[in-house]
Each structure stands twice: as structure tokens, then as C-alpha cells.
Amino acid sequence: MSHQTGIRANDELKKQFGQCHTTNVRALCLIIDNEELALKSKLNIIGNWEDDFDKVVPCLIEENDPCFILYKLDTKNSLGHEWIFITWSPDSAPVRQKMLYASTKATLKNEFGSAHLKSELFCNVKDDATLKGFRRHLRGESAPAPLTDKEEALKALSIEDKQTNYSPDSRQQTLSGVSFPITQSSYQALSDMAKGVYNYLQFRIVFIYSMPGYSCSIKERMLYSSCKGPFSDIISQNGLEIIKKIEIDDGKELTEEFLQDEVHPKRNLHRPAFAKPKGPPNRGAKRITKTQTTQ
């Protein structure tokens, strides 16, 4: 949006831009006046930048009027002192004013010199325009980006894996099968055990997914649902064939008879012959149509 509004720094402000790097200036407060960027006020250095922040910045802002503040730090780069670029845009300001300042921000950064700016801070309440608010902003910038649903599930899986020590004694026996927590270590344990069973006993593998509806938390349902596919893939990648996949929502369904019916569905080998339905009663004698011969 650079130069989109056509508003540029006036000559006095450009002069201040050239001098502020080498003078005792701590902060410049800038406003848009008569379609120009102009200097409203400036304050000098008192102590170090942290001590000065709450003494200087709150004094430069007005409750209902947007402005820009350039705040000088004590640190330097190859071009000189580093600065914080602060935009004050209170919610109580007119919408047109807020839009005007937002669309002029890129112009100001270019004219001042973006290479001098170490950080940016946007404030719409006075608590943000304090040293505490600035530090809170820096913590937010350094925080990792929000995780996707899949990343959240994998993170939870990793934490659970660290907290779970798998051993054969900890397995839960269910209908001659084995129930495992969904962890990375249990993936390998299940694969090794199932492979041995398949190779030596030639048992057939049935994959059962149980999720007891809304009695579980949303996080649990999401976690297990996202792990279901990768879990069955690991079994298949180990050369094991899953002959049947079953989903249930109540453990009471999982009986021997239920499994037998799922794996070996019963077929009706004695189908009754199709019986032609009788015609309507009292329909009278059949009509005889004479075939016409072509002369």
C-alpha cells in the first residue's frame, strides 16, 4: 500500500528524520495534518530506553486521535540507532481516520528508512502503549505459530508416548486379542507381535476401532480419528493383511458371535423359488388376438 494515499512527509519532518539519529531525541510523534505527515511533538532522552518508555510514550498519545511514534532504542546497527515504530489507532477514532493512518504507514516507513526499524508495535488501548505491553508483544512474536489439527494430534501423541512405558505385562486382554494405547512405541510392539502371530499361527487380522460417541472429549475423538489411518497403514506396511475393518461405539457389541458374523457372514443357500403372483380374481376369460396375414 506504499504511497497509496499520496500523503508524504513535509519538509520539516524530513529535516527531523535527518537529525534524530545523532541528536538527544528519544521519540518523535507524527500526525497527518493537511494531507501531509507532520511532526506533532518530540521528547528527549532521560535515562535508558526501558526507563524512558513509560515516561515518554503515554505522554505522546491522545485518547481519540491516531498518531505514529518513532521511539529510539539504545542499541545500534550498521546504520546507527535502532527504533521502534509504534502505531496508535484507538477504537474510538473515526473509521476514516483509522483507515487513512493504516494506508499511510508504509509511506512513513519508507521515508524514515525501514532498515532503522527493529520492531513494530500496534496499539489501540493505552495498556498496549506501555513497556509491559511492548514486552507482551515481543513474547507473542517469538511464540510458535498455531498448530493445525493434525499437528495438535501428533503433539499429543508424542507427549503420551513419553509418559507411557510399554511392557507385555501392561497389555489388556480382550476377547483373545490385545488392546494398546495409541503411542509410537505401541505401534512397533503391535506390529512385531501381530507379525509373529501371522507368520507362526496363520491367524487372520481384524482391525477394530472403538469410539464411544460423545461420552469422550472432542480432543480424544480428534486424536484417535486422526491416528486410525496411520495405525492401520503401519500394520499393512509390515506385510500383514487386514481382512476386515470394524467400527463400533459400544464395547458390548464386541462378542464372539458378532466377530464371527462380520468375518464369516452367513449366506442363505436355500433361496425360495420365485413365485409368480396370482392375477386379480374374476378378471374373465383370456382375450385371443388374431394374427393378421400380409397379402
mmCIF file of C-alpha atoms in Angstrom:
data_model
loop_
_atom_site.group_PDB
_atom_site.id
_atom_site.type_symbol
_atom_site.label_atom_id
_atom_site.label_comp_id
_atom_site.label_asym_id
_atom_site.label_seq_id
_atom_site.Cartn_x
_atom_site.Cartn_y
_atom_site.Cartn_z
ATOM 1 C CA MET A 1 0.000 0.000 0.000
ATOM 2 C CA SER A 2 3.061 2.257 -0.278
ATOM 3 C CA HIS A 3 2.178 5.855 -1.342
ATOM 4 C CA GLN A 4 -1.421 4.807 -1.978
ATOM 5 C CA THR A 5 -2.869 7.828 -0.161
ATOM 6 C CA GLY A 6 -0.401 10.289 -1.720
ATOM 7 C CA ILE A 7 0.404 11.627 1.771
ATOM 8 C CA ARG A 8 4.120 12.363 2.214
ATOM 9 C CA ALA A 9 6.327 13.821 4.924
ATOM 10 C CA ASN A 10 6.559 17.631 4.819
ATOM 11 C CA ASP A 11 9.915 19.395 4.640
ATOM 12 C CA GLU A 12 10.183 19.984 8.410
ATOM 13 C CA LEU A 13 9.622 16.314 9.146
ATOM 14 C CA LYS A 14 12.190 15.239 6.563
ATOM 15 C CA LYS A 15 14.678 17.530 8.300
ATOM 16 C CA GLN A 16 13.897 15.890 11.650
ATOM 17 C CA PHE A 17 14.421 12.458 10.092
ATOM 18 C CA GLY A 18 17.925 13.502 9.126
ATOM 19 C CA GLN A 19 18.811 14.887 12.586
ATOM 20 C CA CYS A 20 17.138 12.499 15.039
ATOM 21 C CA HIS A 21 19.729 9.747 14.653
ATOM 22 C CA THR A 22 22.548 11.869 16.054
ATOM 23 C CA THR A 23 20.725 14.168 18.488
ATOM 24 C CA ASN A 24 19.349 13.610 22.015
ATOM 25 C CA VAL A 25 15.864 12.755 20.714
ATOM 26 C CA ARG A 26 14.138 9.769 22.330
ATOM 27 C CA ALA A 27 10.842 9.862 20.428
ATOM 28 C CA LEU A 28 9.033 11.634 17.593
ATOM 29 C CA CYS A 29 5.233 11.864 17.480
ATOM 30 C CA LEU A 30 3.829 12.220 13.940
ATOM 31 C CA ILE A 31 0.328 13.031 12.704
ATOM 32 C CA ILE A 32 -1.428 13.532 9.380
ATOM 33 C CA ASP A 33 -2.214 17.239 9.022
ATOM 34 C CA ASN A 34 -3.483 18.964 5.861
ATOM 35 C CA GLU A 35 -2.772 15.862 3.772
ATOM 36 C CA GLU A 36 0.845 15.743 4.986
ATOM 37 C CA LEU A 37 2.839 13.776 7.545
ATOM 38 C CA ALA A 38 3.925 16.325 10.129
ATOM 39 C CA LEU A 39 5.820 16.405 13.429
ATOM 40 C CA LYS A 40 3.467 16.946 16.347
ATOM 41 C CA SER A 41 5.992 16.755 19.177
ATOM 42 C CA LYS A 42 9.274 15.222 20.271
ATOM 43 C CA LEU A 43 10.794 14.220 23.620
ATOM 44 C CA ASN A 44 14.431 13.865 24.571
ATOM 45 C CA ILE A 45 16.342 11.049 26.236
ATOM 46 C CA ILE A 46 16.092 10.929 30.052
ATOM 47 C CA GLY A 47 17.559 7.550 31.003
ATOM 48 C CA ASN A 48 17.875 4.207 29.243
ATOM 49 C CA TRP A 49 15.204 3.222 26.741
ATOM 50 C CA GLU A 50 13.367 0.895 29.134
ATOM 51 C CA ASP A 51 13.141 3.517 31.893
ATOM 52 C CA ASP A 52 12.041 6.169 29.405
ATOM 53 C CA PHE A 53 9.336 4.099 27.702
ATOM 54 C CA ASP A 54 6.515 4.637 30.218
ATOM 55 C CA LYS A 55 7.584 8.244 30.779
ATOM 56 C CA VAL A 56 7.552 9.126 27.084
ATOM 57 C CA VAL A 57 5.108 7.048 25.016
ATOM 58 C CA PRO A 58 1.917 7.515 27.105
ATOM 59 C CA CYS A 59 2.553 11.282 27.104
ATOM 60 C CA LEU A 60 2.584 11.411 23.309
ATOM 61 C CA ILE A 61 -0.770 9.726 22.635
ATOM 62 C CA GLU A 62 -4.252 11.215 22.868
ATOM 63 C CA GLU A 63 -7.247 9.034 23.615
ATOM 64 C CA ASN A 64 -9.271 9.596 20.439
ATOM 65 C CA ASP A 65 -6.619 10.670 17.913
ATOM 66 C CA PRO A 66 -4.402 8.278 15.906
ATOM 67 C CA CYS A 67 -0.699 9.010 15.536
ATOM 68 C CA PHE A 68 2.659 7.439 14.737
ATOM 69 C CA ILE A 69 5.532 7.310 17.232
ATOM 70 C CA LEU A 70 9.166 6.629 16.377
ATOM 71 C CA TYR A 71 10.943 5.529 19.566
ATOM 72 C CA LYS A 72 14.749 5.386 19.678
ATOM 73 C CA LEU A 73 16.443 2.401 21.339
ATOM 74 C CA ASP A 74 19.916 2.371 22.880
ATOM 75 C CA THR A 75 21.082 -0.389 20.532
ATOM 76 C CA LYS A 76 22.658 0.295 17.156
ATOM 77 C CA ASN A 77 23.084 -1.449 13.822
ATOM 78 C CA SER A 78 25.388 -0.584 10.923
ATOM 79 C CA LEU A 79 23.229 2.468 10.088
ATOM 80 C CA GLY A 80 23.009 3.893 13.603
ATOM 81 C CA HIS A 81 20.413 3.720 16.389
ATOM 82 C CA GLU A 82 17.580 1.212 16.114
ATOM 83 C CA TRP A 83 13.966 2.344 16.525
ATOM 84 C CA ILE A 84 10.524 1.007 17.417
ATOM 85 C CA PHE A 85 7.729 2.019 15.042
ATOM 86 C CA ILE A 86 4.504 2.473 17.058
ATOM 87 C CA THR A 87 1.049 2.951 15.530
ATOM 88 C CA TRP A 88 -1.574 4.358 17.894
ATOM 89 C CA SER A 89 -5.074 3.771 16.474
ATOM 90 C CA PRO A 90 -7.719 3.850 19.246
ATOM 91 C CA ASP A 91 -11.062 2.163 18.677
ATOM 92 C CA SER A 92 -12.803 5.453 19.492
ATOM 93 C CA ALA A 93 -11.221 7.229 16.494
ATOM 94 C CA PRO A 94 -13.343 7.782 13.358
ATOM 95 C CA VAL A 95 -13.144 4.910 10.878
ATOM 96 C CA ARG A 96 -11.921 7.176 8.069
ATOM 97 C CA GLN A 97 -9.015 8.381 10.206
ATOM 98 C CA LYS A 98 -8.001 4.849 11.158
ATOM 99 C CA MET A 99 -8.063 3.781 7.518
ATOM 100 C CA LEU A 100 -6.022 6.833 6.496
ATOM 101 C CA TYR A 101 -3.289 6.110 9.045
ATOM 102 C CA ALA A 102 -3.238 2.398 8.163
ATOM 103 C CA SER A 103 -2.762 3.137 4.459
ATOM 104 C CA THR A 104 -0.034 5.761 5.141
ATOM 105 C CA LYS A 105 2.091 3.557 7.384
ATOM 106 C CA ALA A 106 4.125 2.029 4.542
ATOM 107 C CA THR A 107 4.939 5.503 3.179
ATOM 108 C CA LEU A 108 6.258 6.671 6.550
ATOM 109 C CA LYS A 109 8.420 3.569 6.994
ATOM 110 C CA ASN A 110 9.968 4.072 3.568
ATOM 111 C CA GLU A 111 10.692 7.779 4.105
ATOM 112 C CA PHE A 112 12.195 7.236 7.557
ATOM 113 C CA GLY A 113 14.155 4.171 6.465
ATOM 114 C CA SER A 114 12.881 0.659 7.183
ATOM 115 C CA ALA A 115 16.421 -0.543 7.939
ATOM 116 C CA HIS A 116 16.424 1.589 11.112
ATOM 117 C CA LEU A 117 13.299 -0.127 12.477
ATOM 118 C CA LYS A 118 13.954 -3.055 14.795
ATOM 119 C CA SER A 119 10.351 -3.720 15.798
ATOM 120 C CA GLU A 120 6.779 -2.577 15.210
ATOM 121 C CA LEU A 121 4.006 -2.173 17.761
ATOM 122 C CA PHE A 122 0.304 -1.610 17.067
ATOM 123 C CA CYS A 123 -1.769 -0.177 19.929
ATOM 124 C CA ASN A 124 -5.486 0.504 20.213
ATOM 125 C CA VAL A 125 -5.691 0.610 24.021
ATOM 126 C CA LYS A 126 -3.383 2.502 26.374
ATOM 127 C CA ASP A 127 -2.207 -0.651 28.134
ATOM 128 C CA ASP A 128 -0.566 -1.745 24.874
ATOM 129 C CA ALA A 129 1.392 1.531 24.703
ATOM 130 C CA THR A 130 3.495 0.678 27.766
ATOM 131 C CA LEU A 131 6.747 -1.191 28.331
ATOM 132 C CA LYS A 132 4.715 -4.118 29.676
ATOM 133 C CA GLY A 133 2.557 -4.077 26.546
ATOM 134 C CA PHE A 134 5.635 -3.955 24.300
ATOM 135 C CA ARG A 135 7.217 -6.925 26.077
ATOM 136 C CA ARG A 136 3.954 -8.815 25.753
ATOM 137 C CA HIS A 137 4.033 -8.070 22.029
ATOM 138 C CA LEU A 138 7.602 -9.403 21.735
ATOM 139 C CA ARG A 139 6.630 -12.627 23.503
ATOM 140 C CA GLY A 140 3.761 -13.042 21.054
ATOM 141 C CA GLU A 141 6.102 -12.531 18.081
ATOM 142 C CA SER A 142 8.530 -15.184 19.351
ATOM 143 C CA ALA A 143 5.786 -17.716 20.113
ATOM 144 C CA PRO A 144 5.445 -20.608 17.639
ATOM 145 C CA ALA A 145 2.715 -20.414 15.018
ATOM 146 C CA PRO A 146 -0.615 -22.051 15.905
ATOM 147 C CA LEU A 147 -0.693 -25.780 15.173
ATOM 148 C CA THR A 148 -3.058 -27.400 12.703
ATOM 149 C CA ASP A 149 -5.472 -30.101 13.934
ATOM 150 C CA LYS A 150 -3.102 -32.786 12.637
ATOM 151 C CA GLU A 151 -0.069 -31.188 14.327
ATOM 152 C CA GLU A 152 -2.022 -30.904 17.599
ATOM 153 C CA ALA A 153 -2.857 -34.602 17.428
ATOM 154 C CA LEU A 154 0.760 -35.578 16.702
ATOM 155 C CA LYS A 155 1.973 -33.383 19.557
ATOM 156 C CA ALA A 156 -0.451 -35.014 21.973
ATOM 157 C CA LEU A 157 0.641 -38.408 20.659
ATOM 158 C CA SER A 158 4.304 -37.561 21.295
ATOM 159 C CA ILE A 159 3.582 -36.442 24.871
ATOM 160 C CA GLU A 160 1.592 -39.594 25.564
ATOM 161 C CA ASP A 161 4.389 -41.733 24.141
ATOM 162 C CA LYS A 162 6.907 -40.220 26.573
ATOM 163 C CA GLN A 163 4.589 -40.849 29.504
ATOM 164 C CA THR A 164 3.750 -44.456 28.587
ATOM 165 C CA ASN A 165 6.190 -47.318 29.227
ATOM 166 C CA TYR A 166 5.033 -50.327 27.242
ATOM 167 C CA SER A 167 5.601 -53.842 28.587
ATOM 168 C CA PRO A 168 3.878 -57.174 27.905
ATOM 169 C CA ASP A 169 2.526 -57.181 31.478
ATOM 170 C CA SER A 170 0.647 -53.930 30.890
ATOM 171 C CA ARG A 171 -1.427 -55.293 27.992
ATOM 172 C CA GLN A 172 -5.167 -55.562 28.469
ATOM 173 C CA GLN A 173 -6.676 -58.867 27.310
ATOM 174 C CA THR A 174 -9.953 -58.547 25.382
ATOM 175 C CA LEU A 175 -11.556 -61.488 23.563
ATOM 176 C CA SER A 176 -8.250 -63.285 22.916
ATOM 177 C CA GLY A 177 -6.920 -60.073 21.427
ATOM 178 C CA VAL A 178 -4.785 -57.224 22.718
ATOM 179 C CA SER A 179 -5.764 -53.602 23.457
ATOM 180 C CA PHE A 180 -2.982 -50.969 23.194
ATOM 181 C CA PRO A 181 -2.740 -47.251 23.907
ATOM 182 C CA ILE A 182 -2.143 -45.379 20.640
ATOM 183 C CA THR A 183 1.533 -44.455 21.014
ATOM 184 C CA GLN A 184 4.583 -44.726 18.804
ATOM 185 C CA SER A 185 6.070 -47.472 20.961
ATOM 186 C CA SER A 186 2.818 -49.442 20.880
ATOM 187 C CA TYR A 187 2.777 -49.191 17.068
ATOM 188 C CA GLN A 188 6.034 -51.127 16.917
ATOM 189 C CA ALA A 189 5.013 -53.518 19.686
ATOM 190 C CA LEU A 190 1.747 -54.320 17.941
ATOM 191 C CA SER A 191 3.460 -54.731 14.574
ATOM 192 C CA ASP A 192 6.068 -57.137 15.978
ATOM 193 C CA MET A 193 3.532 -59.211 17.872
ATOM 194 C CA ALA A 194 0.978 -59.322 15.048
ATOM 195 C CA LYS A 195 3.676 -60.281 12.548
ATOM 196 C CA GLY A 196 4.759 -63.164 14.745
ATOM 197 C CA VAL A 197 1.191 -64.375 15.198
ATOM 198 C CA TYR A 198 0.557 -64.173 11.466
ATOM 199 C CA ASN A 199 3.753 -65.983 10.491
ATOM 200 C CA TYR A 200 3.570 -68.811 13.010
ATOM 201 C CA LEU A 201 -0.093 -69.359 13.711
ATOM 202 C CA GLN A 202 -1.528 -68.052 10.434
ATOM 203 C CA PHE A 203 -4.281 -66.131 12.261
ATOM 204 C CA ARG A 204 -6.306 -63.607 10.313
ATOM 205 C CA ILE A 205 -6.166 -59.948 11.406
ATOM 206 C CA VAL A 206 -9.266 -57.896 12.115
ATOM 207 C CA PHE A 207 -8.828 -54.171 12.770
ATOM 208 C CA ILE A 208 -11.339 -52.886 15.350
ATOM 209 C CA TYR A 209 -11.857 -49.170 16.007
ATOM 210 C CA SER A 210 -13.958 -48.315 19.044
ATOM 211 C CA MET A 211 -15.125 -44.764 19.777
ATOM 212 C CA PRO A 212 -17.890 -44.434 22.404
ATOM 213 C CA GLY A 213 -19.627 -41.456 20.800
ATOM 214 C CA TYR A 214 -19.917 -38.153 22.619
ATOM 215 C CA SER A 215 -19.012 -39.546 26.022
ATOM 216 C CA CYS A 216 -15.394 -38.831 25.011
ATOM 217 C CA SER A 217 -13.944 -35.332 24.745
ATOM 218 C CA ILE A 218 -13.596 -33.638 21.359
ATOM 219 C CA LYS A 219 -9.797 -33.764 21.728
ATOM 220 C CA GLU A 220 -9.865 -37.537 22.285
ATOM 221 C CA ARG A 221 -12.171 -38.134 19.319
ATOM 222 C CA MET A 222 -9.981 -35.980 17.087
ATOM 223 C CA LEU A 223 -6.777 -37.669 18.300
ATOM 224 C CA TYR A 224 -7.969 -41.230 17.764
ATOM 225 C CA SER A 225 -9.690 -40.417 14.471
ATOM 226 C CA SER A 226 -6.510 -38.844 13.057
ATOM 227 C CA CYS A 227 -4.387 -41.828 14.187
ATOM 228 C CA LYS A 228 -6.713 -44.546 12.871
ATOM 229 C CA GLY A 229 -5.484 -44.418 9.274
ATOM 230 C CA PRO A 230 -1.720 -44.234 10.010
ATOM 231 C CA PHE A 231 -2.112 -47.024 12.587
ATOM 232 C CA SER A 232 -3.684 -49.467 10.103
ATOM 233 C CA ASP A 233 -1.116 -48.404 7.456
ATOM 234 C CA ILE A 234 1.749 -49.423 9.767
ATOM 235 C CA ILE A 235 0.232 -52.888 10.140
ATOM 236 C CA SER A 236 -0.123 -53.251 6.367
ATOM 237 C CA GLN A 237 3.421 -51.961 5.758
ATOM 238 C CA ASN A 238 4.747 -54.804 7.891
ATOM 239 C CA GLY A 239 3.356 -57.301 5.398
ATOM 240 C CA LEU A 240 0.238 -58.107 7.405
ATOM 241 C CA GLU A 241 -3.138 -58.348 5.718
ATOM 242 C CA ILE A 242 -6.152 -56.838 7.477
ATOM 243 C CA ILE A 243 -9.089 -58.907 6.265
ATOM 244 C CA LYS A 244 -11.746 -56.807 7.965
ATOM 245 C CA LYS A 245 -12.085 -53.341 9.477
ATOM 246 C CA ILE A 246 -14.837 -52.858 12.048
ATOM 247 C CA GLU A 247 -16.017 -49.697 13.799
ATOM 248 C CA ILE A 248 -18.093 -49.874 16.990
ATOM 249 C CA ASP A 249 -19.340 -47.323 19.518
ATOM 250 C CA ASP A 250 -20.056 -49.710 22.396
ATOM 251 C CA GLY A 251 -17.770 -52.429 23.747
ATOM 252 C CA LYS A 252 -20.790 -54.610 24.493
ATOM 253 C CA GLU A 253 -21.175 -55.153 20.747
ATOM 254 C CA LEU A 254 -17.824 -56.940 20.600
ATOM 255 C CA THR A 255 -18.881 -60.533 21.183
ATOM 256 C CA GLU A 256 -17.560 -63.720 19.609
ATOM 257 C CA GLU A 257 -20.798 -64.151 17.660
ATOM 258 C CA PHE A 258 -20.566 -60.568 16.358
ATOM 259 C CA LEU A 259 -16.974 -61.120 15.156
ATOM 260 C CA GLN A 260 -17.862 -64.418 13.502
ATOM 261 C CA ASP A 261 -20.758 -62.787 11.644
ATOM 262 C CA GLU A 262 -18.524 -59.921 10.494
ATOM 263 C CA VAL A 263 -15.670 -62.154 9.315
ATOM 264 C CA HIS A 264 -17.815 -65.045 8.049
ATOM 265 C CA PRO A 265 -21.213 -63.591 7.123
ATOM 266 C CA LYS A 266 -23.914 -66.225 6.895
ATOM 267 C CA ARG A 267 -25.316 -66.941 3.478
ATOM 268 C CA ASN A 268 -28.751 -68.296 2.742
ATOM 269 C CA LEU A 269 -28.024 -71.239 0.420
ATOM 270 C CA HIS A 270 -31.666 -72.295 0.074
ATOM 271 C CA ARG A 271 -33.356 -69.414 -1.613
ATOM 272 C CA PRO A 272 -37.052 -69.991 -2.319
ATOM 273 C CA ALA A 273 -38.050 -70.124 -5.970
ATOM 274 C CA PHE A 274 -39.658 -67.031 -7.309
ATOM 275 C CA ALA A 275 -43.417 -67.401 -7.080
ATOM 276 C CA LYS A 276 -45.392 -65.698 -9.827
ATOM 277 C CA PRO A 277 -48.137 -63.604 -8.222
ATOM 278 C CA LYS A 278 -51.678 -64.613 -8.942
ATOM 279 C CA GLY A 279 -53.770 -62.407 -11.155
ATOM 280 C CA PRO A 280 -56.780 -60.442 -9.885
ATOM 281 C CA PRO A 281 -59.889 -62.546 -9.218
ATOM 282 C CA ASN A 282 -62.852 -62.553 -11.665
ATOM 283 C CA ARG A 283 -60.869 -60.999 -14.439
ATOM 284 C CA GLY A 284 -62.755 -63.037 -17.076
ATOM 285 C CA ALA A 285 -61.558 -65.188 -19.940
ATOM 286 C CA LYS A 286 -58.312 -64.502 -21.740
ATOM 287 C CA ARG A 287 -58.598 -62.459 -24.907
ATOM 288 C CA ILE A 288 -57.485 -64.114 -28.132
ATOM 289 C CA THR A 289 -55.955 -61.863 -30.747
ATOM 290 C CA LYS A 290 -55.967 -62.985 -34.369
ATOM 291 C CA THR A 291 -52.709 -62.648 -36.224
ATOM 292 C CA GLN A 292 -53.228 -60.809 -39.484
ATOM 293 C CA THR A 293 -51.519 -62.196 -42.564
ATOM 294 C CA THR A 294 -49.928 -59.890 -45.046
ATOM 295 C CA GLN A 295 -51.329 -60.238 -48.565
#
